[in-house]
């Protein structure tokens, strides 16, 4: 079944650790996005990609980085996690012909 | 500036009532307006969407009304049910230039339907 997967679902990690949040989709979508969502609900775009080897920063400044080496895979990395990075991270994908995004279930990150 | 303003922030409705969530936008380069529904612990899921050449779209109990001249659109949930309790986001897709396809989201509305 075509879908978008995020792992891990929950992560508690210590300050200063390097982490990678995984996002994979099986729909062959060209476009992929990372959003940060705090308890206040708003979705903030932090990174996006329109294809392999294409990555752009989003509207909200983020210390994270992303890569797009394969169409289906769009991981997000934090080199040194801080408590301010505590949030929910949502990955989404879309094709150029489709209208809306398909979202993953998210990774809830807690940095202690 | 790509902005979509959503109201109200929270909404409480009795079972069987009508839930109405409103959104307004400023950028005329938007060409597609989806609504997303998000349950706790889940990612947002596409609920219903409309293009600006249509004034209304209905799918089951969910209806989008679109007013192009006023740059406003709204979601109506008829016969609201407790299972509709969720956070709802409106969005607008940018149709121009290097930002083509990017969705700008509203601030979200927490809907609670009491039994």
Tab-separated table of C-alpha atoms in Angstrom, chain A residues 17-74:
chain	number	residue	atom	x	y	z
A	17	UNK	CA	23.360	14.125	20.741
A	18	UNK	CA	23.147	13.785	16.988
A	19	UNK	CA	19.851	12.451	15.701
A	20	UNK	CA	18.325	11.576	12.358
A	21	UNK	CA	14.591	11.436	11.802
A	22	UNK	CA	13.659	9.118	8.973
A	23	UNK	CA	10.975	9.714	6.341
A	24	UNK	CA	10.224	7.410	3.436
A	25	UNK	CA	7.379	7.331	0.930
A	26	UNK	CA	6.358	4.637	-1.526
A	27	UNK	CA	4.235	6.819	-3.808
A	28	UNK	CA	7.017	8.031	-6.095
A	29	UNK	CA	6.276	11.633	-5.161
A	30	UNK	CA	8.742	14.264	-6.320
A	31	UNK	CA	8.031	16.791	-3.594
A	32	UNK	CA	8.767	16.187	0.082
A	33	UNK	CA	8.463	18.469	3.082
A	34	UNK	CA	9.372	18.669	6.757
A	35	UNK	CA	7.141	20.580	9.146
A	36	UNK	CA	7.607	21.389	12.802
A	37	UNK	CA	4.452	21.418	14.890
A	38	UNK	CA	4.409	22.642	18.462
A	39	UNK	CA	1.593	22.096	20.973
A	40	UNK	CA	0.191	25.423	19.801
A	41	UNK	CA	-0.804	23.519	16.647
A	42	UNK	CA	0.652	25.656	13.878
A	43	UNK	CA	2.544	23.874	11.140
A	44	UNK	CA	5.848	25.517	10.272
A	45	UNK	CA	7.700	24.512	7.100
A	46	UNK	CA	11.382	23.952	7.874
A	47	UNK	CA	12.673	22.132	4.758
A	48	UNK	CA	11.444	20.994	1.369
A	49	UNK	CA	12.687	19.185	-1.695
A	50	UNK	CA	11.398	19.057	-5.255
A	51	UNK	CA	13.508	16.093	-6.289
A	52	UNK	CA	16.757	14.214	-5.885
A	53	UNK	CA	19.661	16.459	-4.866
A	54	UNK	CA	17.267	19.380	-4.398
A	55	UNK	CA	16.732	20.810	-0.913
A	56	UNK	CA	15.568	24.215	0.269
A	57	UNK	CA	15.053	25.865	3.625
A	58	UNK	CA	11.500	26.599	4.604
A	59	UNK	CA	9.783	29.554	6.200
A	60	UNK	CA	10.893	28.773	9.758
A	61	UNK	CA	14.591	28.884	10.468
A	62	UNK	CA	15.864	25.547	11.722
A	63	UNK	CA	19.237	24.214	12.837
A	64	UNK	CA	18.415	20.886	11.222
A	65	UNK	CA	19.648	19.726	7.827
A	66	UNK	CA	18.118	17.433	5.223
A	67	UNK	CA	19.265	15.367	2.265
A	68	UNK	CA	17.517	13.859	-0.769
A	69	UNK	CA	19.720	11.220	-2.323
A	70	UNK	CA	16.827	8.970	-3.306
A	71	UNK	CA	13.343	9.981	-4.395
A	72	UNK	CA	11.670	7.994	-1.649
A	73	UNK	CA	13.877	9.049	1.266
A	74	UNK	CA	14.103	12.475	2.965
